[in-house]
Tab-separated table of C-alpha atoms in Angstrom:
chain	number	residue	atom	x	y	z
A	11	MET	CA	7.833	26.484	-1.394
A	12	ASN	CA	8.504	29.186	0.833
A	13	GLY	CA	10.770	26.120	2.989
A	14	GLU	CA	8.076	23.439	2.775
A	15	GLY	CA	8.338	21.574	-0.688
A	16	ASP	CA	9.075	18.369	-1.040
A	17	ARG	CA	8.015	17.521	-4.719
A	18	LEU	CA	9.638	15.586	-7.658
A	19	PHE	CA	9.784	16.802	-11.049
A	20	TYR	CA	9.232	13.760	-13.745
A	21	GLY	CA	9.349	14.497	-17.653
A	22	HIS	CA	8.947	12.447	-21.034
A	23	ALA	CA	11.721	14.697	-23.344
A	24	ASN	CA	10.698	14.883	-26.800
A	25	ALA	CA	12.434	12.721	-30.003
A	26	ALA	CA	13.850	16.007	-30.786
A	27	GLY	CA	15.681	15.866	-27.300
A	28	THR	CA	15.060	20.123	-26.766
A	29	GLY	CA	12.160	19.844	-24.528
A	30	PHE	CA	9.528	17.352	-22.454
A	31	ASP	CA	6.842	15.874	-24.502
A	32	LEU	CA	4.749	15.321	-20.741
A	33	TRP	CA	5.951	16.286	-17.065
A	34	TRP	CA	4.695	15.947	-13.708
A	35	LEU	CA	5.285	17.926	-10.433
A	36	LEU	CA	4.839	14.947	-7.827
A	37	ASP	CA	3.545	15.291	-3.934
A	38	LEU	CA	6.069	12.971	-2.642
A	39	ARG	CA	4.624	13.255	0.590
A	40	ALA	CA	1.560	11.843	-1.347
A	41	PHE	CA	3.791	9.926	-2.593
A	42	ARG	CA	4.663	8.252	0.626
A	43	VAL	CA	1.332	8.256	1.517
A	44	GLY	CA	0.548	6.578	-0.610
A	45	LEU	CA	3.608	3.288	-0.063
A	46	ILE	CA	2.799	3.449	3.562
A	47	ARG	CA	-1.000	2.064	2.356
A	48	HIS	CA	0.175	-0.177	0.161
A	49	ALA	CA	2.000	-1.695	2.624
A	50	SER	CA	0.017	-1.634	5.698
A	51	ASN	CA	-3.465	-2.397	3.750
A	52	GLY	CA	-2.449	-3.631	0.438
A	53	TYR	CA	-3.571	-0.797	-1.931
A	54	PRO	CA	-3.087	-1.522	-5.907
A	55	ILE	CA	-0.099	0.147	-6.829
A	56	SER	CA	1.775	-0.523	-9.930
A	57	SER	CA	5.600	-1.152	-9.054
A	58	GLY	CA	8.140	-2.895	-10.683
A	59	ASP	CA	12.572	-2.808	-11.161
A	60	ARG	CA	13.546	-2.378	-14.168
A	61	MET	CA	18.054	-3.142	-15.990
A	62	ASN	CA	19.065	-0.047	-17.845
A	63	THR	CA	22.131	-1.484	-20.593
A	64	ASN	CA	24.535	0.490	-18.956
A	65	GLY	CA	23.664	-2.123	-16.065
A	66	THR	CA	22.000	0.008	-13.495
A	67	CYS	CA	18.626	-0.392	-12.088
A	68	PHE	CA	15.907	1.319	-10.840
A	69	LYS	CA	12.357	0.980	-9.200
A	70	TRP	CA	8.888	2.515	-11.221
A	71	PHE	CA	6.117	3.448	-10.248
A	72	ASP	CA	2.514	4.275	-12.031
A	73	ILE	CA	2.226	6.814	-10.389
A	74	ARG	CA	-2.131	7.054	-12.469
A	75	SER	CA	-2.029	3.498	-9.565
A	76	PHE	CA	-2.837	6.159	-6.932
A	77	PRO	CA	-5.198	7.315	-4.993
A	78	ARG	CA	-6.331	9.694	-5.441
A	79	GLU	CA	-6.606	11.675	-2.145
A	80	PRO	CA	-4.175	12.698	-0.890
A	81	PRO	CA	-3.179	14.052	-4.325
A	82	LEU	CA	-0.089	13.269	-5.726
A	83	VAL	CA	0.047	15.364	-9.369
A	84	LEU	CA	-0.022	18.597	-8.446
A	85	ALA	CA	0.762	20.059	-12.117
A	86	THR	CA	0.569	18.295	-15.818
A	87	SER	CA	1.631	19.431	-19.177
A	88	GLY	CA	-0.952	16.437	-20.086
A	89	SER	CA	-4.105	15.062	-18.286
A	90	ARG	CA	-2.846	11.626	-15.602
A	91	SER	CA	-4.510	8.816	-18.071
A	92	ALA	CA	-2.824	10.369	-21.722
A	93	GLY	CA	-0.652	9.770	-22.554
A	94	PRO	CA	2.688	7.160	-22.260
A	95	SER	CA	2.151	6.048	-19.316
A	96	PRO	CA	3.961	7.968	-16.465
A	97	TRP	CA	5.679	5.226	-14.824
A	98	HIS	CA	10.051	6.153	-13.576
A	99	ALA	CA	8.474	8.968	-11.304
């Protein structure tokens, strides 16, 4: 990305474990903008905490709840609202 890339790739594996059913390429700058708006003026981003069966924890975010501007999703294998929810980005 010519030294200016700040992206996150996230995907859901297919049942066979041979590839992805759904994937998204996210702009992390837009992700941070959404979080700042959420923190500063209460923009309603859906998020939470989850514990894995091995005892590790992570924070999940539902990318469908982020503001439409600036665009968060740069590329995807499906629509923003299709399939299993793209949480845990």
